[in-house]
Amino acid sequence: MNLIHFLNKMLQICNQITQELFMSEVNTIESTLQENRLFEPSKGFVSNSPMNADALASLYQKAEEDYEGFWGDLARKEIAWVKPFTKTLDESNAPKFTWFEDGELNVSYNCIDRHLVSSQHKTAIIFEGERGDTRYITYGELAEEVNKFANALRAQGVGKGDRVVIYMPMIPEAVFAMQACARIGAIHSVVFGGFSAEALGDRIEDTQAKVVVTADGGYRAGRIVKLKENVDKALANRCDSVKKVIVLNRTDNDVIWQEGRDIWWHEAVANMPTECKPMVMKAEDPLFILYTSGSTGKPKGIQHSSAGYLLGSIMTMKWVFDVRPEHDIYWCTADVGWITGHSYVAYGPLAVGATMLMYEGAPTVPDAGRFWKIIEDHKVTTFYTAPTAIRALMKSGDDYPNRYDLSSLRLLGTVGEPINPEAWMWYHNVIGYENCPIVDTWWQTETGMNMIAPIPSVTPTKPGSCTRPLPGIMAAIVDEEGHEITQPNQGGYLVIKKPWPAMLRTVWGDDARYKETYFSLFGNDMYIAGDNARRDEDGYIWIMGRVDDVLNVSGHRLGTMEIESALVAHPKVAEAAIVGRPHDIKGESVMAFVVPKGNRPVQGDDTQLIQELRDWVADQIGPIAKPDVIRFSDNLPKTRSGKIMRRLLRQIAKGEAINQDTSTLENEDIIKQLQGKA
Ligand code: PRX
């Protein structure tokens, strides 16, 4: 059965596709919606927004009629250039596209300096630590901190084009460090604090970073995450490129110090001037590298540009988040270790001069009311989070949100995975008081910006659909030959038919992998997102999940091969296969089928090995990649040509009846073992 056929078969059972995916005991609210139920933007929201249907229609029209002019005009208007560009888009070296190539700018100048005349005393960042400490940082103070740290980086030998790995908690210094890199033209690569020393080391090696910026620790879920310790482990016996490690004292916990290499943040900035002239950068100079999982090999270093990326963040802050810098308190809960924390924490909100909130810790400390308390305390107007967080908090019951006044909210957002309609409705009713548009934003590390999302003052929303492509984003759904599917509700590949300014420029150091991954299937004009999607009768897009072997665990991408490689590196493992398994909170969880070396432990006697392997994966990649379930078998089911029968494994993971021919299996008992029945 080919993929499209398979997808369409799936469609029959997934009229409520996302409900199907997340069917669970969390579904406390009975689904009262019909599939096509529309939620119009509230009247109050519409009347206050600068965007209306006519203005939006003319944006679409302009993008359709004059694509380059559309983006060129926006870039001229929204970015402060040192030297204006003369050519908007160069496609001559496709798929290596360039935007605004001869233009010059500095991204940190755009995010900070240009607001100083009018907004020096305005709060740029409201910070709340997990233990309740708060800080209010004005644009003037932000400028000082970023300038000082930029000078400190320079003093440690970092120059234009050098790589700096940032492994920090969710605290303002993480943003200072990112902006400081942008200021001096260094390329940052932020590694999520939840990744292990091993994963951190891989990323440092791949970037050949000169400096690592970290903290002694960070507060998370009532514990101290020992970041410096992980850096020490990552650097032991490898990563020779690293000359200095700058360590912020966040938690005062003991750290091992390597003289000559390690330097405290406060000492590094102590005598630094509060001014650092922004480096003049070319539009296409890389701003950052961010690693993400694919279906093959090690995670890819997604390389983003300066000007195009900045433009994408700015436009989506305006279009999708309807930002009003005068009175919005914008809170995106994503960690800076993910793309959402880049575009909608470190860059977008600052680039438009807004006030944003950063929270260091877990949503459940001290209880499941923490997010709602923060919203009440700081009068948050715009709240952007992931379906996994919404589902987890929904499961804790309505009492928590009901204890707080959430009436400051005017817009809600979601990102990272399909949101099931039950969670959507709860978000709408209990958090948004039926009054806040919900923007379900589809995008990726590679796209740099929201791509498919509602315009909140114009687009009626449907629970579970990310609605329509944004202006200037030429998204389409195509069949296996790359032909556009025009019939409604036919599943296919989600592609983008034209380059857009914020798109990735390459995979760090590996143009071939860039071309192979994103442009090999349908040629250099069509970016393949790797997702299945369908468009309904109203032209609304519904994301149906990945076409490849990439899992989406709590909105985080994990390559099955990455986890399989980690498992087979364990001395007791001969073979391993990873598949996703539906999970009520995480969306998908990791399930591992393992062929052990030597004797297969029988059920009941396997708990020790299971624990050992789970810890091993956490050490190799990070706790997010830990398999929730591990089953041992004597062999893995394979086709005649030796390929692992993954669809069969997926059926087993879901507890579904097996409808595949298993007669090729030498030992039919294996199925029972995989099912945990033998
Ligand atoms: O499968 C899609 C899913 O997350 C993938 C991108 O993951 P990542 O690069 O880690 O970026 C996540 C945050 C932007 C996509 O290929 N995804 C992202 N947003 C949505 C989504 N699936 C459904 N609906 C969304 N709104």
XYZ file of C-alpha atoms and ligand atoms in Angstrom:
704
model
C 0.000 0.000 0.000
C 1.578 3.322 -0.939
C 1.733 6.223 1.465
C -1.130 8.271 0.054
C -3.384 5.241 -0.022
C -2.436 4.558 3.544
C -3.120 8.150 4.554
C -6.529 8.138 2.978
C -7.381 4.937 4.735
C -6.359 6.681 7.910
C -8.657 9.543 7.051
C -11.689 7.328 7.218
C -10.987 6.706 10.844
C -9.757 10.142 11.664
C -12.481 12.555 10.880
C -11.460 13.824 14.230
C -7.835 13.090 13.590
C -6.326 14.707 16.607
C -8.944 13.247 18.907
C -7.970 9.878 17.581
C -4.321 10.544 18.241
C -4.811 11.570 21.810
C -7.835 9.530 22.839
C -7.379 9.166 26.545
C -8.654 9.573 30.012
C -7.744 13.289 29.877
C -10.710 13.785 27.653
C -12.849 14.900 30.535
C -14.856 17.280 28.377
C -17.108 15.294 26.089
C -16.587 16.388 22.550
C -19.547 18.600 21.810
C -18.102 19.983 18.642
C -18.871 19.152 15.129
C -15.861 18.815 12.910
C -16.439 22.073 11.129
C -17.460 24.213 14.022
C -16.036 27.691 13.597
C -15.050 30.139 16.284
C -15.209 33.708 15.035
C -12.745 36.201 16.507
C -14.410 38.004 19.412
C -15.851 41.452 18.623
C -13.643 43.184 21.170
C -10.566 41.658 19.636
C -11.506 42.627 16.103
C -12.311 46.235 16.897
C -8.941 46.810 18.549
C -6.768 45.145 15.963
C -4.970 46.998 13.174
C -5.532 43.978 10.911
C -8.878 43.435 9.208
C -10.127 41.249 6.387
C -9.454 43.866 3.688
C -5.921 44.567 4.865
C -5.232 40.830 4.984
C -6.715 40.250 1.537
C -4.466 42.902 0.083
C -1.425 41.272 1.693
C -2.312 37.942 0.055
C -2.933 39.662 -3.238
C 0.374 41.506 -3.156
C 2.240 38.283 -2.292
C 0.498 36.507 -5.172
C 1.149 39.235 -7.745
C 4.616 40.365 -6.747
C 6.252 37.878 -4.402
C 9.641 39.555 -4.203
C 8.107 43.000 -3.901
C 5.936 41.766 -1.056
C 8.865 40.573 1.064
C 11.197 43.328 -0.112
C 8.804 46.087 0.970
C 8.345 44.478 4.388
C 12.101 44.100 4.854
C 12.685 47.755 3.974
C 9.975 48.878 6.376
C 10.522 46.598 9.365
C 14.304 46.244 9.610
C 16.788 48.976 10.519
C 19.492 48.530 7.878
C 23.032 49.828 8.022
C 23.142 49.472 4.265
C 19.947 48.869 2.291
C 19.760 45.845 0.021
C 19.289 46.143 -3.719
C 18.267 42.570 -4.571
C 15.515 40.830 -2.663
C 15.775 37.164 -3.618
C 18.437 35.253 -5.487
C 17.332 31.849 -6.743
C 20.233 31.265 -9.113
C 21.885 28.742 -6.824
C 18.702 26.912 -5.779
C 17.999 25.399 -3.339
C 20.616 27.615 -1.695
C 18.457 30.722 -1.742
C 19.609 34.118 -0.525
C 17.525 37.062 0.623
C 18.482 40.755 0.785
C 22.040 39.605 0.164
C 23.880 42.895 -0.213
C 22.064 44.486 2.715
C 23.884 45.055 6.006
C 22.478 45.159 9.519
C 22.946 44.007 13.073
C 20.227 41.877 14.633
C 20.953 42.929 18.225
C 20.772 46.591 17.180
C 17.336 45.829 15.757
C 16.213 44.101 18.954
C 17.629 46.595 21.441
C 19.241 49.863 20.347
C 16.494 51.032 18.084
C 14.045 51.046 21.003
C 16.280 53.031 23.309
C 15.211 56.506 22.242
C 11.542 55.974 23.012
C 11.580 52.982 25.356
C 14.750 53.074 27.413
C 12.786 52.806 30.669
C 10.232 50.360 29.387
C 10.397 46.808 30.746
C 11.831 44.444 28.167
C 11.923 41.291 30.301
C 9.920 40.291 33.343
C 11.619 37.312 34.895
C 10.256 34.910 37.444
C 12.454 32.185 38.910
C 11.028 28.867 39.982
C 11.593 29.822 43.616
C 9.642 33.046 43.185
C 12.446 35.570 42.655
C 11.487 38.262 40.149
C 13.404 40.731 38.034
C 12.254 43.565 35.811
C 14.777 44.466 33.138
C 14.260 47.631 31.103
C 15.420 48.048 27.520
C 18.148 50.351 28.881
C 19.344 47.685 31.311
C 19.095 45.006 28.656
C 21.344 47.121 26.430
C 23.925 47.425 29.217
C 23.907 43.719 30.029
C 24.156 42.648 26.403
C 26.895 45.158 25.635
C 28.929 44.126 28.650
C 28.635 40.456 27.844
C 29.440 41.106 24.180
C 32.630 42.848 25.311
C 33.371 39.951 27.656
C 33.031 37.457 24.805
C 35.390 39.547 22.699
C 37.858 39.665 25.576
C 37.782 35.875 25.632
C 38.773 35.807 22.001
C 35.391 35.406 20.317
C 35.077 37.169 16.979
C 32.815 37.332 13.956
C 31.813 33.897 12.687
C 33.099 32.045 15.778
C 30.672 29.604 17.378
C 29.484 29.910 20.971
C 27.495 27.090 22.560
C 24.972 28.259 25.151
C 23.776 25.684 27.718
C 21.759 27.688 30.199
C 18.628 27.646 32.332
C 15.614 29.745 31.274
C 16.934 32.950 32.778
C 17.530 36.398 31.237
C 21.262 35.742 30.934
C 20.475 33.134 28.272
C 18.918 35.906 26.184
C 21.762 38.307 27.014
C 24.233 35.709 25.755
C 22.305 35.104 22.515
C 21.941 38.816 21.838
C 25.598 39.410 22.725
C 26.645 36.856 20.111
C 24.442 38.576 17.550
C 26.034 41.887 18.507
C 29.592 40.789 17.724
C 28.677 38.518 14.826
C 29.391 35.256 16.643
C 27.120 32.329 15.776
C 25.349 30.874 18.777
C 24.132 27.362 19.174
C 21.842 26.946 22.136
C 21.604 23.437 23.542
C 18.522 22.651 25.608
C 19.466 22.238 29.291
C 17.632 18.889 29.351
C 20.079 17.313 26.898
C 22.748 15.054 28.338
C 26.508 15.659 28.457
C 26.899 13.247 25.547
C 24.404 15.125 23.350
C 25.954 18.442 24.369
C 29.412 17.157 23.451
C 28.185 16.052 20.005
C 26.825 19.523 19.318
C 29.974 21.263 20.566
C 32.089 19.025 18.327
C 29.911 19.623 15.299
C 29.992 23.414 15.696
C 33.665 23.501 16.772
C 32.669 26.114 19.330
C 35.355 28.281 20.901
C 33.407 29.154 24.026
C 30.665 27.478 26.056
C 28.379 29.666 28.165
C 26.651 27.870 31.021
C 25.533 28.186 34.638
C 26.471 26.306 37.770
C 22.894 25.066 37.733
C 19.273 25.951 37.123
C 16.141 25.412 39.198
C 13.737 22.980 37.614
C 10.932 20.980 39.224
C 12.316 21.615 42.706
C 15.780 20.353 41.832
C 19.014 21.890 40.663
C 19.939 20.836 37.144
C 23.719 20.579 37.201
C 24.600 22.215 33.944
C 28.274 22.910 34.641
C 28.815 19.295 35.611
C 27.414 18.225 32.243
C 29.677 20.679 30.448
C 32.691 19.212 32.263
C 31.645 15.714 31.214
C 31.006 16.816 27.634
C 34.437 18.389 27.361
C 36.354 15.540 28.983
C 38.697 14.024 26.383
C 37.130 15.791 23.432
C 35.894 19.146 22.094
C 39.403 20.594 21.774
C 37.977 23.636 20.042
C 36.658 24.972 23.376
C 39.064 27.462 24.930
C 36.843 29.023 27.592
C 33.782 28.121 29.634
C 31.887 31.092 31.056
C 29.825 30.090 34.094
C 26.968 32.075 35.577
C 26.416 31.662 39.293
C 22.711 30.931 39.488
C 22.342 28.375 42.265
C 25.521 28.627 44.327
C 26.062 24.888 44.157
C 29.547 23.437 44.189
C 31.270 23.087 40.860
C 34.594 21.641 39.842
C 36.772 24.381 38.425
C 39.309 24.059 35.659
C 41.771 26.899 36.043
C 42.632 28.642 32.825
C 39.525 27.367 31.067
C 36.633 28.306 33.365
C 35.673 31.851 34.175
C 32.741 33.189 36.187
C 30.253 35.333 34.256
C 30.379 38.087 36.890
C 34.160 38.225 36.673
C 34.122 38.165 32.891
C 31.864 41.230 32.733
C 33.249 43.021 35.808
C 35.303 45.704 34.105
C 33.657 45.662 30.733
C 32.369 48.872 29.150
C 28.594 49.187 28.810
C 28.945 49.992 25.155
C 29.892 47.619 22.394
C 29.568 48.812 18.839
C 27.373 46.371 16.922
C 29.262 44.508 14.232
C 27.997 45.282 10.764
C 26.781 41.971 9.372
C 25.708 40.865 5.923
C 22.077 39.855 5.618
C 23.047 36.261 4.924
C 25.638 35.914 7.690
C 24.580 33.050 9.957
C 22.847 34.180 13.148
C 22.620 30.794 14.806
C 22.733 27.027 14.481
C 20.095 24.948 16.222
C 20.136 21.152 16.232
C 17.055 19.126 15.447
C 16.372 15.454 14.851
C 15.752 13.917 11.501
C 14.999 10.402 10.383
C 18.616 9.550 9.674
C 21.927 10.058 11.384
C 22.832 12.506 14.077
C 20.793 15.657 14.696
C 21.206 18.298 12.016
C 22.586 21.767 12.736
C 19.930 23.982 11.200
C 21.618 27.196 10.106
C 19.640 30.432 10.072
C 20.427 33.774 8.478
C 20.444 37.257 10.009
C 18.020 39.474 8.069
C 15.560 36.920 6.692
C 15.195 35.234 10.053
C 14.705 38.565 11.822
C 12.031 39.580 9.328
C 10.131 36.322 9.899
C 10.103 36.860 13.670
C 8.928 40.441 13.334
C 6.152 39.769 10.833
C 4.715 36.871 12.787
C 4.799 38.819 16.067
C 2.571 41.295 14.237
C 0.403 39.036 12.105
C -0.101 36.049 14.378
C 0.354 37.533 17.844
C -1.204 40.888 16.961
C 1.401 42.393 19.251
C 0.748 45.820 20.746
C 4.071 46.795 22.266
C 2.405 49.635 24.210
C 0.450 47.393 26.531
C 1.068 43.723 25.841
C 2.777 41.397 28.275
C 3.819 38.583 25.997
C 4.660 35.174 27.398
C 5.940 32.275 25.351
C 6.702 29.376 27.675
C 9.204 27.667 25.367
C 12.759 27.101 26.496
C 15.418 29.010 24.563
C 16.857 25.606 23.669
C 14.126 25.171 21.037
C 13.296 27.194 17.949
C 10.167 28.598 19.620
C 12.391 30.030 22.345
C 14.547 31.635 19.670
C 11.887 33.279 17.517
C 9.345 34.042 20.248
C 11.530 34.638 23.321
C 15.030 35.756 22.384
C 14.346 37.659 19.154
C 10.731 38.340 18.086
C 9.321 40.089 21.198
C 12.419 42.288 21.531
C 12.564 43.099 17.830
C 9.070 44.632 18.062
C 9.837 46.406 21.353
C 7.395 44.411 23.477
C 7.530 43.393 27.132
C 8.008 39.678 27.510
C 7.941 37.308 30.399
C 10.402 34.512 31.110
C 9.771 31.795 33.647
C 12.580 29.541 34.741
C 10.867 26.463 36.073
C 8.265 23.754 35.753
C 4.521 24.466 35.396
C 3.725 22.327 38.420
C 5.919 23.991 41.056
C 4.655 24.487 43.713
C 1.409 23.229 42.119
C -0.436 23.061 38.807
C -1.623 26.639 39.275
C 1.805 28.180 38.690
C 1.212 29.316 35.098
C -2.165 30.790 36.003
C -0.703 32.593 39.007
C 2.029 34.090 36.831
C -0.610 35.287 34.351
C -2.576 36.947 37.163
C 0.466 38.431 38.906
C 1.999 39.940 35.791
C -1.197 40.664 33.825
C -0.068 38.571 30.885
C -2.023 39.411 27.708
C -0.607 36.874 25.260
C 0.163 33.315 26.228
C 1.867 30.832 23.899
C 2.462 27.244 24.955
C 2.392 23.623 23.771
C -0.528 21.161 23.684
C 1.368 18.833 26.005
C 1.401 21.513 28.729
C -2.270 22.279 28.130
C -3.201 18.598 28.415
C -1.159 18.118 31.582
C -2.677 21.198 33.242
C -6.164 20.269 32.084
C -5.717 16.925 33.782
C -5.020 18.709 37.068
C -8.555 20.065 36.980
C -10.299 23.416 36.628
C -9.810 24.375 40.254
C -6.309 25.620 39.614
C -7.112 28.100 36.845
C -10.361 29.039 38.575
C -8.396 30.315 41.571
C -6.818 33.058 39.483
C -7.992 36.042 37.502
C -7.026 35.370 33.902
C -8.987 38.273 32.446
C -5.812 40.080 31.304
C -5.421 37.439 28.560
C -6.518 38.477 25.094
C -4.758 35.935 22.865
C -3.732 32.303 23.302
C -1.323 30.316 21.167
C -0.261 26.718 20.699
C 2.656 25.083 18.931
C 4.656 21.927 18.457
C 2.103 19.225 17.695
C -1.528 18.846 16.729
C -3.827 19.970 19.521
C -6.712 17.653 20.261
C -10.102 19.400 20.211
C -10.779 18.598 23.882
C -7.628 20.403 24.949
C -8.448 23.226 22.524
C -11.920 23.635 24.011
C -10.576 23.635 27.551
C -7.998 26.267 26.615
C -10.748 28.301 24.985
C -13.299 27.994 27.790
C -11.354 27.720 31.013
C -8.258 29.779 30.236
C -9.529 32.152 27.549
C -12.995 32.741 29.075
C -14.387 32.057 25.564
C -13.050 35.420 24.594
C -9.504 34.905 23.346
C -8.703 33.769 19.823
C -6.461 30.704 19.784
C -3.635 30.740 17.276
C -2.565 27.186 16.445
C 0.782 27.777 14.772
C 2.375 25.201 12.500
C 6.063 25.604 11.816
C 9.438 23.961 12.356
C 13.021 24.554 13.445
C 13.788 24.801 9.738
C 11.103 27.336 8.853
C 12.292 29.857 11.462
C 8.856 31.453 11.741
C 5.183 30.548 12.079
C 4.047 29.384 8.630
C 0.456 28.206 8.891
C -1.609 29.981 11.512
C -4.730 32.092 11.904
C -4.686 35.881 11.782
C -6.496 36.290 15.096
C -8.624 39.299 14.198
C -9.744 37.809 10.904
C -9.553 34.016 10.662
C -12.332 31.980 12.264
C -10.705 29.028 14.008
C -11.523 25.319 14.108
C -10.296 23.283 17.073
C -7.359 21.195 15.864
C -6.610 23.018 12.613
C -3.745 25.487 12.145
C -5.991 27.080 9.484
C -4.247 28.786 6.539
C -0.754 29.675 5.347
C 0.373 33.171 6.305
C 0.733 35.822 3.605
C 3.806 35.109 1.496
C 3.933 31.452 2.504
C 3.132 29.241 -0.473
C 2.172 26.019 1.298
C 0.611 23.140 -0.623
C -0.296 19.504 -0.195
C 1.021 17.214 -2.899
C 0.842 13.569 -3.847
C 3.773 11.217 -4.295
C 4.563 12.682 -7.727
C 4.579 16.195 -6.339
C 1.233 17.140 -7.936
C -0.937 19.414 -5.896
C -3.937 17.680 -4.343
C -6.995 19.755 -5.053
C -9.654 17.442 -3.684
C -10.592 18.245 -0.111
C -9.571 15.941 2.712
C -7.034 13.959 0.707
C -3.876 13.510 2.731
C -0.457 14.167 1.240
C 2.937 15.749 1.739
C 3.022 19.252 3.133
C 5.408 21.328 1.019
C 6.339 24.994 0.589
C 6.494 25.960 -3.065
C 8.572 29.097 -2.820
C 11.535 30.079 -0.672
C 10.689 32.427 2.206
C 13.034 34.816 4.034
C 13.218 32.969 7.394
C 13.928 29.535 5.939
C 17.006 27.581 6.965
C 20.018 28.252 4.778
C 21.706 24.895 5.106
C 22.631 22.125 7.492
C 25.763 23.360 9.262
C 28.762 22.185 7.263
C 26.699 19.821 5.132
C 25.053 21.309 2.044
C 24.548 17.839 0.621
C 22.429 16.796 3.587
C 20.424 20.027 3.265
C 19.621 19.282 -0.366
C 18.987 15.619 0.232
C 16.677 16.126 3.221
C 14.546 19.003 2.020
C 14.729 19.140 -1.757
C 15.499 15.716 -3.160
C 11.949 14.422 -3.526
C 10.327 17.065 -5.736
C 13.250 19.208 -6.908
C 14.811 22.467 -5.864
C 11.601 24.466 -5.820
C 9.699 22.489 -3.261
C 10.681 22.387 0.369
C 9.456 19.161 1.969
C 8.344 19.696 5.530
C 8.198 15.999 6.431
C 4.591 16.244 7.631
C 1.359 14.733 6.340
C -1.498 17.123 6.024
C -4.891 17.543 4.450
C -6.965 20.537 3.496
C -10.686 20.489 4.257
C -13.587 21.898 2.206
C -12.931 25.379 3.606
C -9.249 25.275 2.725
C -8.237 24.724 6.347
C -5.083 22.701 6.903
C -4.990 19.786 9.348
C -1.570 18.403 10.257
C -1.622 14.626 10.512
C 1.871 13.879 11.801
C 5.252 13.073 10.324
C 5.830 11.080 7.160
C 9.214 9.977 8.409
C 10.538 8.132 11.431
C 10.514 11.188 13.614
C 8.597 11.107 16.885
C 6.944 14.099 18.472
C 7.222 13.668 22.220
C 5.720 16.566 24.154
C 6.189 18.731 21.077
C 9.858 17.798 20.811
C 11.289 16.089 17.787
C 13.159 12.868 18.345
C 14.611 10.691 15.614
C 13.873 6.998 16.070
C 17.283 6.175 14.653
C 18.993 8.408 17.185
C 17.438 6.462 20.059
C 18.055 3.126 18.351
C 21.748 4.014 17.928
C 21.933 4.967 21.597
C 20.405 1.626 22.606
C 22.599 -0.568 20.435
C 25.642 1.188 21.873
C 24.752 -0.491 25.190
C 26.838 -3.646 25.762
C 23.779 -5.806 26.491
C 21.799 -4.809 23.379
C 22.038 -6.604 20.048
C 19.264 -4.824 18.137
C 16.630 -2.210 18.846
C 13.637 -0.628 17.140
C 11.841 2.473 18.323
C 8.277 3.477 17.539
C 5.858 6.072 18.864
C 2.992 5.100 21.116
C 0.004 7.384 21.757
C 0.236 9.077 25.134
C -2.454 11.136 26.824
C -0.175 13.989 27.917
C 2.917 13.770 25.733
C 0.999 13.144 22.514
C 3.454 10.426 21.669
C 5.832 8.472 23.872
C 8.862 6.359 23.061
C 8.446 2.583 22.906
C 11.471 0.344 22.421
C 11.637 -3.233 21.150
C 14.984 -4.666 22.126
C 16.807 -7.859 21.218
C 19.232 -8.430 24.072
C 22.594 -10.126 23.716
C 22.482 -13.562 25.293
C 19.346 -14.771 26.988
C 16.128 -12.801 26.794
C 14.991 -11.860 30.284
C 11.492 -13.147 30.950
C 8.776 -10.772 32.034
C 9.004 -9.896 35.659
C 12.749 -10.496 35.696
C 13.415 -7.727 33.232
C 12.865 -4.658 35.411
C 16.534 -4.164 36.211
C 17.611 -4.246 32.579
C 14.716 -1.972 31.619
C 15.853 0.582 34.186
C 19.448 0.271 33.042
C 18.486 0.908 29.424
C 16.223 3.835 30.284
C 19.034 5.479 32.257
C 21.427 4.732 29.436
C 19.251 6.550 26.884
C 18.893 9.499 29.283
C 22.685 9.620 29.524
C 23.213 9.347 25.797
C 20.567 11.825 24.672
C 18.564 13.259 27.549
C 15.610 12.336 29.757
C 13.095 13.310 27.049
C 14.261 10.397 24.904
C 13.810 7.725 27.615
C 11.577 4.903 26.393
C 8.373 4.689 28.447
C 8.024 1.036 27.571
C 10.703 -1.507 26.671
C 9.863 -5.034 25.419
C 12.409 -7.756 24.861
C 12.192 -10.306 22.070
C 14.441 -12.946 20.514
C 14.315 -11.189 17.157
C 12.777 -8.189 15.473
C 10.131 -8.785 12.788
C 11.680 -8.195 9.379
C 10.556 -8.284 5.769
C 12.159 -10.698 3.333
C 14.571 -7.955 2.346
C 15.596 -7.557 5.959
C 13.764 -4.327 6.790
C 12.239 -3.981 10.225
C 8.435 -4.143 9.949
C 7.833 -0.830 11.643
C 4.160 -0.620 10.829
C 3.653 -3.902 12.614
C 5.553 -2.557 15.599
C 3.438 0.597 15.559
C 0.284 -1.533 15.598
C 1.627 -3.462 18.559
C 2.562 -0.226 20.321
C -0.979 1.029 19.906
C -2.434 -2.294 21.040
C -4.208 -2.651 17.678
C -5.123 -5.855 15.948
C -2.396 -6.985 13.575
C -3.523 -6.923 9.984
C -0.191 -7.563 8.345
C 1.098 -10.726 6.810
C 3.498 -12.170 9.362
C 4.039 -15.489 7.599
C 7.586 -14.521 6.681
C 8.565 -14.538 10.322
C 10.670 -17.520 11.208
C 9.269 -17.609 14.662
C 5.654 -16.484 15.076
C 6.178 -16.502 18.817
C 8.035 -13.270 18.365
C 4.755 -11.430 17.920
C 3.668 -12.624 21.339
C 6.978 -11.512 22.818
C 6.630 -8.095 21.223
C 3.108 -7.850 22.583
C 4.439 -8.638 26.033
C 2.502 -11.911 26.133
C 5.415 -14.325 26.161
O 5.259 17.711 12.864
C 5.196 19.110 12.999
C 5.082 19.473 14.451
O 6.403 19.701 14.905
C 7.334 19.560 13.821
C 8.434 20.568 13.956
O 9.155 20.306 15.120
P 10.278 21.309 15.597
O 11.225 21.583 14.489
O 10.858 20.745 16.830
O 9.542 22.659 15.918
C 8.520 22.673 16.855
C 8.107 24.096 17.117
C 7.935 24.952 15.949
C 6.497 19.751 12.588
O 7.110 19.152 11.480
N 4.286 20.692 14.657
C 4.738 21.923 14.957
N 3.701 22.782 15.142
C 2.576 22.074 14.930
C 2.941 20.752 14.608
N 2.017 19.813 14.323
C 0.716 20.184 14.348
N 0.298 21.423 14.654
C 1.177 22.401 14.960
N 0.735 23.606 15.279
